[in-house]
Amino acid sequence: MNNRENKTNATTKQPKTGSLTKISNLPYYIKWFILGIIIGVVAGASALAFYFTLKLMEHVFLGLLVGASIPEPLGEGGSLTSGFRAVRYWLIPISTTLGGLLSGLIVYTWAPEAEGHGTDAAINAYHRLQGRIRRRIPPIKLVASAITIGSGGSAGREGPTAQLSAGIGSAIADLLGLPPEDRRRAVAIGIGAGIGSIFKAPIGGALLAAEVLYMRDIEAEVLFPALVASAVGYSIFGSVVGFTPIFGYYVGTFNPARLPLYAVLGIIDGLFAILYVKTFYAIHDLFKKWRINNYIKPAIGGLLAGLIGLVAPEVLGTSYGWVDLAEFEKLSLFTSPILPLIALLVALPFLKILATSFSIGSGGSGGVFAPGIVIGAFVGLDIGLLLHYLLPSLVPNVAPFVIVSMLALFGAAAKAPLAVMFMVVEMTGSYQLLPAAMIAVAIAYLISGSNTIYRAQVPTRRDSPAHAGEYSVPVLMSIRVSECELGREPVVRAGEDVNHAINRMLQHRYTSLPAVDNNDRLIGIVHLTDILGRKGPIKDYIKAVNHVNPDSTLYEAWELMSREGINWVPVVSNDGRLLGILTMESMRRVYESRVKSLGKSVSGS
């Protein structure tokens, strides 16, 4: 009786948020189609809010204070004839210092978690915080990042947008009373949809939602809703700012004779990915250890980034406009008051790495995705110019090397080669270079090893605290099936007609059901795909199925599900009667309860 009362009480203690909570009870694809649309709307709106806030900050700091004009990307109204101009050039370090100071004051006063690059914080929330992101973080991240980047700090838009969308996705999950696993999914979907929107790269954004969480794995369960959310977010963002790819359109063709050169480029990009990661975290850790007030650290980082900007203004802000100028070889627009052109071009990848590391590693707020792409573009420009000099007939221009290098370097640094490859392709409006990209990014990924710009990533699902219940064998072996709540799904009987079975499956939205005889003994399983359009008795379509009994361990049940690629297994008594269905979700609930009783925590530290 007590167990029954506990189950009843657990059922009645769901969040009282009205009829909206019914979404959590819908079938998987319907539920996540609806939630995908909701998160997509949030992502698109978040991307727009951040985009225009950033433009405002750029106008205030670089425009009014410095009197500067920086190149814009072709997809945002830029041209190939405008370089960097500044009326009060010497105020660049003042601008970046002031931006760092204001950003630090805002972040460390109200939400210290918003410091640094937001994507990593969102990934950490997925793995270790059950998808929980404090409500105040999204608005703080928006304002602080806009100030950091708008004042000239070297950072990207993707981190703030990712954390903004992920944070609101987490809030939506709580509002609808969704369980922790759904809240985690909402966070991952928000990451991908936000980045896909701000970069106008919906396919890449959807793939990123699944890929960026791990170093060597993907979260397949978020792909479907991420596709929906990214499409919606992209449509909303593009409807306001336009659908032209950020870096315009690449109109060149693919030359297979250059594949060996792209392989060499992949090796170089892999090495630069390592340099980017190690430099960033060396400076990040140095600032963490520095015993001065946290409010001051971003200001010092901003000052150092601004001093680099005096030498090479190409590193200021997002640097998106310089990618187009590099792609189309508008070298006369690259400028430095100190360095000659050749020295400037060679130094740019290193200077962008340093400026980004100082701007964000010091505690400033911004993303590391876009700087990684820009660093790759500068590396590609240098390698392309060298190869053009050595092999002018084979390499008539640098554009393909700039594009391929963008995705190879950051695909390796982010451990998200597939997503980044498609994102850069979407950002340049051309699929012509996909074969080259596949070669370069694969090699760069291998060369970079375990170095990742996202420290919160884990190697695989098995290493994620979020999936501890699926892979912790010792605990699973200590739990019996009899301790789990069994589902009482409908069954089909051997003597039934096919049409009755079809109607039952369609009514309850099942693709398969267990089959029993007149004594309720399990005799097999019937799949909807096997009986659609058929006639006659159902017994002709029953297939054998493995099962467990109440004394079986959860490890045995999990092993059976994994081996056969299913997410439920029949449970039968010693005399063969069907007792119910054991699902993966039921196993997870009991596992989490057991772990907590042992004094552990599934959500990690």
Coordinates of C-alpha atoms in Angstrom, one line a residue:
M1 CA 0.0 0.0 0.0
N2 CA 2.8 2.4 0.9
N3 CA 4.4 2.0 -2.5
R4 CA 1.1 2.7 -4.2
E5 CA 0.5 5.8 -2.1
N6 CA 4.0 7.1 -2.9
K7 CA 3.4 6.6 -6.6
T8 CA 0.1 8.5 -6.3
N9 CA 1.7 11.3 -4.4
A10 CA 4.5 11.5 -6.9
T11 CA 2.0 11.9 -9.6
T12 CA 0.1 14.7 -7.9
K13 CA 3.2 16.7 -7.2
Q14 CA 3.9 17.9 -10.7
P15 CA 4.4 21.6 -11.2
K16 CA 1.1 23.4 -11.4
T17 CA 1.6 25.5 -14.5
G18 CA -1.8 24.8 -16.1
S19 CA -2.5 23.0 -19.3
L20 CA 1.0 23.8 -20.7
T21 CA 2.4 20.9 -18.6
K22 CA 0.5 18.5 -20.8
I23 CA 3.2 18.9 -23.4
S24 CA 5.5 16.7 -21.3
N25 CA 3.0 13.8 -21.8
L26 CA 2.9 14.0 -25.6
P27 CA 4.7 11.4 -27.8
Y28 CA 8.4 12.3 -28.3
Y29 CA 8.3 13.7 -31.8
I30 CA 5.1 15.7 -31.3
K31 CA 6.4 17.1 -28.0
W32 CA 9.8 18.1 -29.4
F33 CA 8.3 19.5 -32.6
I34 CA 6.3 21.9 -30.5
L35 CA 9.2 22.6 -28.2
G36 CA 11.5 23.0 -31.1
I37 CA 9.3 25.8 -32.5
I38 CA 9.1 27.5 -29.1
I39 CA 12.9 27.3 -28.6
G40 CA 13.5 28.4 -32.2
V41 CA 11.3 31.6 -31.7
V42 CA 13.3 32.3 -28.5
A43 CA 16.7 31.7 -30.3
G44 CA 15.7 34.0 -33.2
A45 CA 14.5 36.7 -30.9
S46 CA 17.6 36.4 -28.7
A47 CA 19.9 36.6 -31.7
L48 CA 18.1 39.8 -32.8
A49 CA 18.3 41.3 -29.4
F50 CA 22.0 40.6 -29.1
Y51 CA 22.7 41.7 -32.7
F52 CA 21.1 45.1 -32.2
T53 CA 22.5 45.6 -28.7
L54 CA 26.0 44.9 -30.1
K55 CA 25.5 47.4 -33.0
L56 CA 24.5 50.0 -30.4
M57 CA 27.6 49.4 -28.3
E58 CA 29.8 49.5 -31.4
H59 CA 28.3 52.9 -32.3
V60 CA 28.9 54.2 -28.7
F61 CA 32.4 53.0 -28.2
L62 CA 34.1 52.6 -31.6
G63 CA 31.9 55.1 -33.3
L64 CA 31.5 58.0 -30.9
L65 CA 34.5 57.5 -28.7
V66 CA 37.2 56.4 -31.1
G67 CA 35.6 57.8 -34.3
A68 CA 36.3 54.5 -36.0
S69 CA 34.8 52.7 -38.9
I70 CA 35.6 48.9 -39.2
P71 CA 34.9 46.6 -42.1
E72 CA 31.6 44.8 -42.1
P73 CA 31.0 41.4 -43.7
L74 CA 29.3 41.3 -47.1
G75 CA 26.2 39.6 -45.6
E76 CA 25.6 42.6 -43.3
G77 CA 26.0 45.5 -45.7
G78 CA 29.8 45.5 -45.9
S79 CA 31.8 46.2 -49.0
L80 CA 35.2 45.3 -50.5
T81 CA 36.3 48.9 -50.7
S82 CA 36.2 50.0 -47.0
G83 CA 39.0 49.3 -44.5
F84 CA 39.7 50.6 -41.0
R85 CA 39.6 54.3 -40.3
A86 CA 39.8 56.1 -37.0
V87 CA 39.7 59.8 -36.1
R88 CA 41.0 59.2 -32.6
Y89 CA 43.2 56.2 -33.2
W90 CA 45.0 56.5 -29.9
L91 CA 41.8 56.0 -28.0
I92 CA 41.5 52.3 -29.0
P93 CA 43.1 51.0 -25.8
I94 CA 40.9 53.4 -23.8
S95 CA 37.8 52.0 -25.4
T96 CA 38.7 48.3 -24.9
T97 CA 39.7 49.0 -21.3
L98 CA 36.5 50.9 -20.5
G99 CA 34.5 48.1 -22.1
G100 CA 36.3 45.5 -20.1
L101 CA 35.8 47.5 -16.9
L102 CA 32.0 47.9 -17.5
S103 CA 31.6 44.3 -18.5
G104 CA 33.5 43.1 -15.3
L105 CA 31.4 45.3 -13.1
I106 CA 28.2 44.0 -14.6
V107 CA 29.2 40.3 -14.6
Y108 CA 30.9 40.0 -11.2
T109 CA 28.2 42.1 -9.5
W110 CA 25.1 40.1 -10.7
A111 CA 26.1 36.9 -12.4
P112 CA 29.8 35.7 -12.2
E113 CA 28.8 32.6 -14.2
A114 CA 28.4 34.9 -17.2
E115 CA 32.1 35.6 -17.5
G116 CA 34.2 34.1 -20.3
H117 CA 32.7 32.3 -23.3
G118 CA 29.0 31.4 -22.9
T119 CA 28.9 28.2 -24.9
D120 CA 31.2 26.4 -22.4
A121 CA 28.9 27.4 -19.6
A122 CA 25.9 26.1 -21.4
I123 CA 27.7 22.8 -22.1
N124 CA 28.6 22.6 -18.4
A125 CA 24.9 23.1 -17.5
Y126 CA 23.9 20.2 -19.8
H127 CA 26.4 17.7 -18.3
R128 CA 26.6 18.7 -14.7
L129 CA 23.7 21.0 -13.7
Q130 CA 20.8 19.0 -15.1
G131 CA 20.3 21.9 -17.6
R132 CA 19.8 24.5 -14.9
I133 CA 20.9 28.1 -15.8
R134 CA 20.1 30.9 -13.5
R135 CA 17.4 33.3 -14.8
R136 CA 19.5 36.4 -14.5
I137 CA 22.4 35.0 -16.6
P138 CA 20.9 35.5 -20.1
P139 CA 20.3 39.3 -19.8
I140 CA 23.6 39.8 -18.0
K141 CA 25.4 37.9 -20.7
L142 CA 23.7 39.9 -23.4
V143 CA 24.7 43.3 -22.1
A144 CA 28.2 42.3 -20.9
S145 CA 29.1 40.7 -24.2
A146 CA 27.8 43.5 -26.3
I147 CA 29.9 45.9 -24.3
T148 CA 33.0 43.7 -24.5
I149 CA 32.8 43.2 -28.3
G150 CA 31.3 46.6 -29.1
S151 CA 34.2 48.4 -27.3
G152 CA 36.7 46.5 -29.6
G153 CA 37.3 43.4 -27.5
S154 CA 38.3 40.4 -29.6
A155 CA 35.3 38.0 -29.2
G156 CA 32.5 36.4 -31.0
R157 CA 28.7 36.6 -31.0
E158 CA 28.0 32.9 -30.8
G159 CA 28.8 32.4 -27.0
P160 CA 26.5 35.1 -25.8
T161 CA 23.7 34.0 -28.1
A162 CA 24.2 30.3 -27.2
Q163 CA 24.0 31.0 -23.5
L164 CA 21.1 33.4 -24.0
S165 CA 19.0 30.9 -25.9
A166 CA 20.1 28.0 -23.7
G167 CA 19.2 29.9 -20.6
I168 CA 15.7 30.8 -21.8
G169 CA 15.3 27.2 -23.1
S170 CA 16.0 26.1 -19.5
A171 CA 13.5 28.5 -18.2
I172 CA 10.8 27.3 -20.6
A173 CA 11.5 23.7 -19.6
D174 CA 10.9 24.7 -15.9
L175 CA 7.8 26.6 -16.9
L176 CA 6.3 23.6 -18.6
G177 CA 7.2 21.3 -15.8
L178 CA 9.5 19.1 -17.9
P179 CA 11.8 16.5 -16.3
P180 CA 15.6 17.1 -16.0
E181 CA 16.4 15.1 -19.1
D182 CA 14.1 17.3 -21.2
R183 CA 15.5 20.5 -19.6
R184 CA 19.0 19.3 -20.6
R185 CA 17.8 18.7 -24.2
A186 CA 16.2 22.2 -24.2
V187 CA 19.6 23.7 -23.3
A188 CA 21.4 21.8 -26.0
I189 CA 18.8 22.8 -28.6
G190 CA 19.1 26.4 -27.5
I191 CA 22.9 26.3 -28.0
G192 CA 22.5 25.1 -31.6
A193 CA 19.5 27.2 -32.5
G194 CA 21.1 30.4 -31.1
I195 CA 24.3 29.9 -32.9
G196 CA 22.6 28.8 -36.1
S197 CA 20.5 32.0 -36.0
I198 CA 23.2 34.5 -35.4
F199 CA 25.4 32.9 -38.1
K200 CA 22.5 32.3 -40.5
A201 CA 23.6 28.7 -40.6
P202 CA 20.6 26.5 -39.6
I203 CA 21.9 23.1 -40.7
G204 CA 25.3 23.7 -39.0
G205 CA 23.5 25.0 -35.9
A206 CA 21.4 21.9 -35.6
L207 CA 24.4 19.6 -35.9
L208 CA 26.3 21.7 -33.4
A209 CA 23.6 21.1 -30.8
A210 CA 24.3 17.4 -31.0
E211 CA 28.1 17.6 -31.6
V212 CA 29.5 20.3 -29.4
L213 CA 28.6 18.5 -26.1
Y214 CA 31.3 15.8 -26.7
M215 CA 34.8 15.5 -28.0
R216 CA 34.2 12.2 -29.7
D217 CA 30.4 11.6 -29.7
I218 CA 27.1 13.2 -30.6
E219 CA 23.8 13.6 -28.7
A220 CA 21.5 12.1 -31.4
E221 CA 18.3 12.6 -29.3
V222 CA 18.5 16.4 -29.8
L223 CA 18.9 16.4 -33.6
F224 CA 15.2 16.3 -34.5
P225 CA 14.2 19.2 -32.3
A226 CA 17.4 21.1 -33.1
L227 CA 16.6 21.0 -36.8
V228 CA 13.1 22.5 -36.1
A229 CA 14.5 25.1 -33.7
S230 CA 17.3 26.2 -36.0
A231 CA 15.0 26.5 -39.0
V232 CA 12.6 28.7 -37.0
G233 CA 15.4 30.8 -35.4
Y234 CA 17.1 31.3 -38.7
S235 CA 13.8 32.4 -40.4
I236 CA 13.1 35.0 -37.7
F237 CA 16.6 36.4 -37.6
G238 CA 17.0 36.5 -41.4
S239 CA 13.6 38.1 -41.9
V240 CA 14.9 41.2 -40.1
V241 CA 18.6 41.3 -41.0
G242 CA 18.4 39.5 -44.4
F243 CA 19.3 36.0 -45.6
T244 CA 22.5 36.7 -47.4
P245 CA 25.3 34.5 -46.0
I246 CA 27.5 36.4 -43.6
F247 CA 30.6 36.2 -45.8
G248 CA 28.7 36.6 -49.1
Y249 CA 28.8 34.0 -51.8
Y250 CA 31.9 32.0 -52.9
V251 CA 31.5 31.4 -56.6
G252 CA 34.7 29.4 -57.3
T253 CA 34.8 25.8 -58.3
F254 CA 36.5 22.7 -56.7
N255 CA 39.7 21.5 -58.2
P256 CA 40.6 17.9 -57.0
A257 CA 44.3 18.5 -58.0
R258 CA 44.5 20.8 -54.9
L259 CA 43.5 18.0 -52.4
P260 CA 47.1 17.4 -51.3
L261 CA 47.4 21.1 -50.6
Y262 CA 44.3 21.1 -48.5
A263 CA 45.7 18.1 -46.6
V264 CA 48.8 20.2 -45.8
L265 CA 46.5 23.0 -44.8
G266 CA 44.7 20.6 -42.4
I267 CA 48.0 19.8 -40.7
I268 CA 48.9 23.5 -40.2
D269 CA 45.4 24.3 -38.9
G270 CA 45.6 21.4 -36.5
L271 CA 48.7 22.9 -35.0
F272 CA 47.2 26.3 -34.9
A273 CA 44.1 24.8 -33.1
I274 CA 46.5 23.5 -30.4
L275 CA 48.2 26.9 -30.2
Y276 CA 44.8 28.7 -29.9
V277 CA 43.6 26.4 -27.1
K278 CA 46.8 26.3 -25.1
T279 CA 47.3 30.1 -25.4
F280 CA 43.8 30.9 -24.4
Y281 CA 43.8 28.7 -21.3
A282 CA 47.3 29.7 -20.3
I283 CA 46.2 33.3 -20.2
H284 CA 42.8 32.3 -18.7
D285 CA 44.5 30.4 -15.9
L286 CA 47.0 33.2 -15.3
F287 CA 44.2 35.7 -14.7
K288 CA 42.3 33.2 -12.5
K289 CA 45.4 32.9 -10.2
W290 CA 46.1 36.6 -10.2
R291 CA 45.2 37.9 -6.8
I292 CA 43.5 41.2 -7.7
N293 CA 39.9 42.2 -7.7
N294 CA 37.9 40.3 -10.4
Y295 CA 36.2 43.6 -11.4
I296 CA 39.6 44.8 -12.6
K297 CA 40.8 41.8 -14.6
P298 CA 38.6 42.3 -17.7
A299 CA 39.8 45.9 -17.8
I300 CA 43.4 44.8 -17.9
G301 CA 42.6 42.2 -20.5
G302 CA 40.8 44.9 -22.5
L303 CA 43.8 47.2 -22.2
L304 CA 46.2 44.5 -23.5
A305 CA 43.8 43.6 -26.4
G306 CA 43.5 47.3 -27.2
L307 CA 47.3 47.7 -27.4
I308 CA 47.4 44.8 -29.9
G309 CA 44.6 46.7 -31.7
L310 CA 46.9 49.7 -32.0
V311 CA 49.4 47.5 -33.9
A312 CA 46.8 45.6 -35.9
P313 CA 43.2 47.0 -35.9
E314 CA 42.2 43.8 -37.8
V315 CA 41.9 42.0 -34.4
L316 CA 39.3 44.4 -32.9
G317 CA 35.7 43.2 -32.4
T318 CA 34.4 40.2 -34.3
S319 CA 36.8 40.9 -37.3
Y320 CA 34.1 39.4 -39.7
G321 CA 34.7 42.1 -42.3
W322 CA 38.4 41.2 -42.6
V323 CA 37.5 37.6 -43.5
D324 CA 35.8 38.9 -46.7
L325 CA 38.7 41.2 -47.4
A326 CA 41.1 38.2 -47.0
E327 CA 39.0 36.0 -49.2
F328 CA 38.9 38.5 -52.0
E329 CA 42.6 39.5 -51.5
K330 CA 41.9 43.1 -50.8
L331 CA 45.4 43.3 -49.2
S332 CA 45.8 47.1 -49.7
L333 CA 43.1 47.6 -47.1
F334 CA 45.0 45.7 -44.4
T335 CA 46.8 48.3 -42.3
S336 CA 49.2 48.8 -39.4
P337 CA 51.0 51.9 -38.2
I338 CA 54.0 49.8 -37.3
L339 CA 54.3 46.6 -39.3
P340 CA 54.9 46.3 -43.1
L341 CA 52.2 44.4 -45.0
I342 CA 54.0 41.1 -45.2
A343 CA 54.9 41.1 -41.5
L344 CA 51.3 42.1 -40.6
L345 CA 49.8 39.2 -42.6
V346 CA 52.1 36.7 -41.0
A347 CA 51.5 38.1 -37.5
L348 CA 47.7 38.3 -37.7
P349 CA 46.8 34.7 -36.7
F350 CA 49.1 35.1 -33.6
L351 CA 47.8 38.6 -32.7
K352 CA 44.2 37.5 -33.0
I353 CA 44.9 34.5 -30.7
L354 CA 46.5 36.9 -28.1
A355 CA 43.8 39.5 -28.4
T356 CA 41.0 36.9 -28.0
S357 CA 42.8 35.3 -25.0
F358 CA 43.2 38.7 -23.3
S359 CA 39.7 39.8 -24.0
I360 CA 37.9 36.7 -22.9
G361 CA 40.4 34.8 -20.8
S362 CA 40.7 37.8 -18.4
G363 CA 37.0 37.4 -17.5
G364 CA 35.5 39.5 -20.3
S365 CA 32.3 38.2 -21.9
G366 CA 32.1 36.9 -25.5
G367 CA 32.4 33.9 -27.7
V368 CA 35.4 31.9 -28.9
F369 CA 33.8 30.4 -32.0
A370 CA 34.0 33.5 -34.3
P371 CA 37.6 34.3 -33.3
G372 CA 38.5 30.7 -34.2
I373 CA 37.0 31.1 -37.6
V374 CA 38.8 34.4 -38.1
I375 CA 42.2 33.0 -37.0
G376 CA 41.6 30.2 -39.5
A377 CA 40.9 32.7 -42.2
F378 CA 44.1 34.6 -41.5
V379 CA 46.1 31.3 -41.6
G380 CA 44.4 30.4 -44.8
L381 CA 45.3 33.7 -46.3
D382 CA 49.0 33.3 -45.5
I383 CA 49.1 29.7 -46.8
G384 CA 47.1 30.6 -49.9
L385 CA 49.4 33.5 -50.7
L386 CA 52.5 31.3 -50.3
L387 CA 51.0 28.6 -52.5
H388 CA 50.0 31.1 -55.1
Y389 CA 53.5 32.4 -55.2
L390 CA 54.9 28.8 -55.6
L391 CA 52.2 27.3 -57.7
P392 CA 50.3 30.1 -59.5
S393 CA 48.6 28.0 -62.1
L394 CA 47.3 25.5 -59.5
V395 CA 46.4 28.2 -56.9
P396 CA 45.2 31.2 -58.9
N397 CA 43.6 32.8 -55.8
V398 CA 43.5 32.4 -52.0
A399 CA 39.7 32.3 -51.5
P400 CA 39.3 28.5 -51.2
F401 CA 42.2 28.3 -48.7
V402 CA 40.7 31.1 -46.6
I403 CA 37.3 29.3 -46.5
V404 CA 38.7 25.8 -45.9
S405 CA 41.1 27.0 -43.2
M406 CA 38.3 28.7 -41.3
L407 CA 36.4 25.5 -40.8
A408 CA 39.4 23.2 -40.4
L409 CA 41.0 25.2 -37.6
F410 CA 37.9 25.8 -35.5
G411 CA 36.4 22.4 -36.3
A412 CA 39.5 20.9 -34.7
A413 CA 39.6 23.4 -31.7
A414 CA 35.9 22.9 -30.9
K415 CA 35.9 19.1 -31.5
A416 CA 32.8 19.7 -33.8
P417 CA 34.2 19.0 -37.3
L418 CA 30.9 18.1 -38.9
A419 CA 28.9 21.0 -37.5
V420 CA 31.6 23.6 -38.2
M421 CA 32.1 22.3 -41.7
F422 CA 28.4 22.9 -42.6
M423 CA 28.3 26.2 -40.8
V424 CA 31.2 27.7 -42.7
V425 CA 29.7 26.3 -46.0
E426 CA 26.4 28.0 -45.1
M427 CA 28.2 31.2 -44.1
T428 CA 29.9 31.4 -47.5
G429 CA 26.9 30.3 -49.5
S430 CA 28.7 27.5 -51.4
Y431 CA 29.0 23.7 -51.2
Q432 CA 31.7 23.6 -53.8
L433 CA 34.5 23.2 -51.3
L434 CA 33.0 20.4 -49.2
P435 CA 35.4 17.7 -50.4
A436 CA 38.4 20.0 -49.6
A437 CA 36.8 20.8 -46.3
M438 CA 36.3 17.1 -45.4
I439 CA 40.0 16.4 -46.0
A440 CA 41.3 19.4 -44.1
V441 CA 39.0 19.2 -41.1
A442 CA 39.6 15.5 -40.6
I443 CA 43.3 15.9 -40.6
A444 CA 43.2 19.0 -38.3
Y445 CA 40.9 17.1 -36.0
L446 CA 43.4 14.3 -35.7
I447 CA 46.4 16.5 -35.3
S448 CA 44.7 18.6 -32.5
G449 CA 44.2 15.5 -30.4
S450 CA 42.3 16.1 -27.1
N451 CA 42.9 19.8 -27.1
T452 CA 39.5 21.6 -27.0
I453 CA 38.5 25.2 -26.6
Y454 CA 35.4 23.9 -24.7
R455 CA 36.7 22.5 -21.4
A456 CA 33.2 21.5 -20.3
Q457 CA 33.0 18.9 -23.1
V458 CA 33.4 15.3 -22.1
P459 CA 34.8 12.6 -24.4
T460 CA 31.7 10.5 -24.9
R461 CA 28.2 10.0 -23.6
R462 CA 29.6 7.3 -21.2
D463 CA 31.7 10.1 -19.6
S464 CA 28.8 12.5 -19.0
P465 CA 27.2 12.7 -15.6
A466 CA 24.0 13.4 -17.4
H467 CA 24.1 9.8 -18.7
A468 CA 25.5 8.1 -15.7
G469 CA 22.3 6.1 -15.3
E470 CA 22.8 4.5 -18.6
Y471 CA 26.4 3.4 -18.2
S472 CA 27.2 2.8 -14.5
V473 CA 27.3 -1.0 -14.6
P474 CA 28.1 -1.7 -10.9
V475 CA 24.9 0.0 -9.7
L476 CA 22.9 -1.4 -12.5
M477 CA 23.9 -4.9 -11.5
S478 CA 22.7 -4.4 -8.0
I479 CA 19.2 -3.4 -9.0
R480 CA 16.5 -6.0 -9.9
V481 CA 13.8 -5.5 -12.5
S482 CA 11.2 -6.1 -9.8
E483 CA 12.3 -2.8 -8.2
C484 CA 11.2 -0.8 -11.3
E485 CA 7.7 0.4 -12.2
L486 CA 6.5 -1.6 -15.3
G487 CA 4.5 0.0 -18.0
R488 CA 1.0 -1.5 -18.7
E489 CA 1.0 -1.1 -22.4
P490 CA -1.8 -2.7 -24.5
V491 CA -1.1 -6.1 -26.0
V492 CA -2.3 -8.0 -29.1
R493 CA -3.6 -11.5 -28.8
A494 CA -2.7 -14.4 -31.2
G495 CA -6.3 -14.9 -32.2
E496 CA -7.0 -11.3 -33.2
D497 CA -7.5 -10.0 -36.7
V498 CA -4.7 -7.8 -38.2
N499 CA -7.1 -4.8 -38.4
H500 CA -7.8 -4.8 -34.7
A501 CA -4.0 -4.8 -34.0
I502 CA -3.4 -2.0 -36.4
N503 CA -6.2 0.1 -34.9
R504 CA -4.8 -0.5 -31.4
M505 CA -1.3 0.6 -32.4
L506 CA -2.5 3.7 -34.2
Q507 CA -4.8 4.6 -31.3
H508 CA -2.0 4.4 -28.7
R509 CA 0.7 5.7 -31.1
Y510 CA 2.9 2.5 -30.8
T511 CA 5.1 1.1 -33.6
S512 CA 5.2 -2.4 -31.9
L513 CA 3.4 -4.3 -29.2
P514 CA 3.9 -7.5 -27.3
A515 CA 1.8 -10.5 -28.4
V516 CA 0.2 -12.9 -25.8
D517 CA -1.9 -16.0 -25.9
N518 CA -5.3 -16.4 -24.2
N519 CA -3.5 -17.1 -20.9
D520 CA -1.5 -13.9 -21.1
R521 CA 1.7 -15.8 -21.9
L522 CA 4.2 -13.8 -24.0
I523 CA 4.7 -15.4 -27.4
G524 CA 6.5 -12.6 -29.3
I525 CA 6.2 -9.1 -30.7
V526 CA 4.2 -7.5 -33.6
H527 CA 5.6 -4.6 -35.6
L528 CA 3.3 -2.1 -37.2
T529 CA 5.4 -2.0 -40.4
D530 CA 4.9 -5.8 -40.8
I531 CA 1.1 -5.7 -40.7
L532 CA 0.1 -2.4 -42.4
G533 CA -1.9 -3.4 -45.5
R534 CA -2.1 -7.0 -44.5
K535 CA -5.1 -9.2 -43.7
G536 CA -5.8 -12.3 -41.7
P537 CA -4.9 -13.5 -38.2
I538 CA -2.2 -11.6 -36.3
K539 CA -0.5 -14.9 -35.4
D540 CA 1.1 -15.0 -38.8
Y541 CA 3.1 -11.9 -38.1
I542 CA 4.3 -12.5 -34.6
K543 CA 8.1 -12.5 -34.2
A544 CA 10.2 -13.9 -31.5
V545 CA 11.4 -11.4 -28.8
N546 CA 13.8 -11.7 -25.9
H547 CA 12.6 -10.8 -22.4
V548 CA 13.7 -10.5 -18.8
N549 CA 12.1 -11.7 -15.6
P550 CA 11.6 -9.9 -12.2
D551 CA 14.8 -11.3 -10.9
S552 CA 16.9 -10.1 -13.8
T553 CA 19.3 -7.2 -13.1
L554 CA 19.0 -3.8 -14.8
Y555 CA 22.4 -4.4 -16.4
E556 CA 21.0 -7.5 -18.1
A557 CA 18.0 -5.5 -19.3
W558 CA 20.2 -2.6 -20.5
E559 CA 22.5 -5.0 -22.3
L560 CA 19.5 -6.6 -24.1
M561 CA 18.1 -3.1 -25.1
S562 CA 21.5 -2.0 -26.4
R563 CA 22.1 -5.2 -28.3
E564 CA 18.8 -5.1 -30.1
G565 CA 18.5 -1.3 -30.5
I566 CA 15.3 -1.0 -28.5
N567 CA 14.2 1.2 -25.6
W568 CA 11.9 -1.3 -23.9
V569 CA 11.8 -5.0 -23.0
P570 CA 9.0 -7.3 -22.0
V571 CA 9.1 -8.7 -18.4
V572 CA 7.6 -12.1 -17.9
S573 CA 6.9 -14.3 -14.8
N574 CA 8.4 -17.8 -14.3
D575 CA 5.4 -19.4 -16.0
G576 CA 5.7 -17.1 -19.0
R577 CA 3.0 -14.6 -18.3
L578 CA 3.6 -11.0 -19.4
L579 CA 3.9 -8.8 -16.4
G580 CA 4.5 -5.5 -18.2
I581 CA 7.1 -3.5 -20.1
L582 CA 10.4 -2.2 -18.7
T583 CA 11.5 1.1 -20.3
M584 CA 14.8 2.9 -20.3
E585 CA 13.1 5.8 -18.5
S586 CA 11.9 3.6 -15.7
M587 CA 15.4 2.2 -15.3
R588 CA 16.9 5.6 -15.1
R589 CA 14.5 6.8 -12.4
V590 CA 15.3 3.8 -10.1
Y591 CA 19.0 4.1 -10.8
E592 CA 19.1 7.8 -9.9
S593 CA 17.2 7.0 -6.7
R594 CA 19.7 4.3 -5.8
V595 CA 22.7 6.6 -6.5
K596 CA 21.3 9.3 -4.3
S597 CA 20.7 6.8 -1.5
L598 CA 24.4 5.8 -1.7
G599 CA 25.3 9.4 -1.1
K600 CA 26.3 10.2 -4.7
S601 CA 25.0 12.7 -7.2
V602 CA 24.1 12.0 -10.7
S603 CA 24.4 15.7 -11.6
G604 CA 28.1 15.7 -10.8
S605 CA 30.0 18.4 -9.0

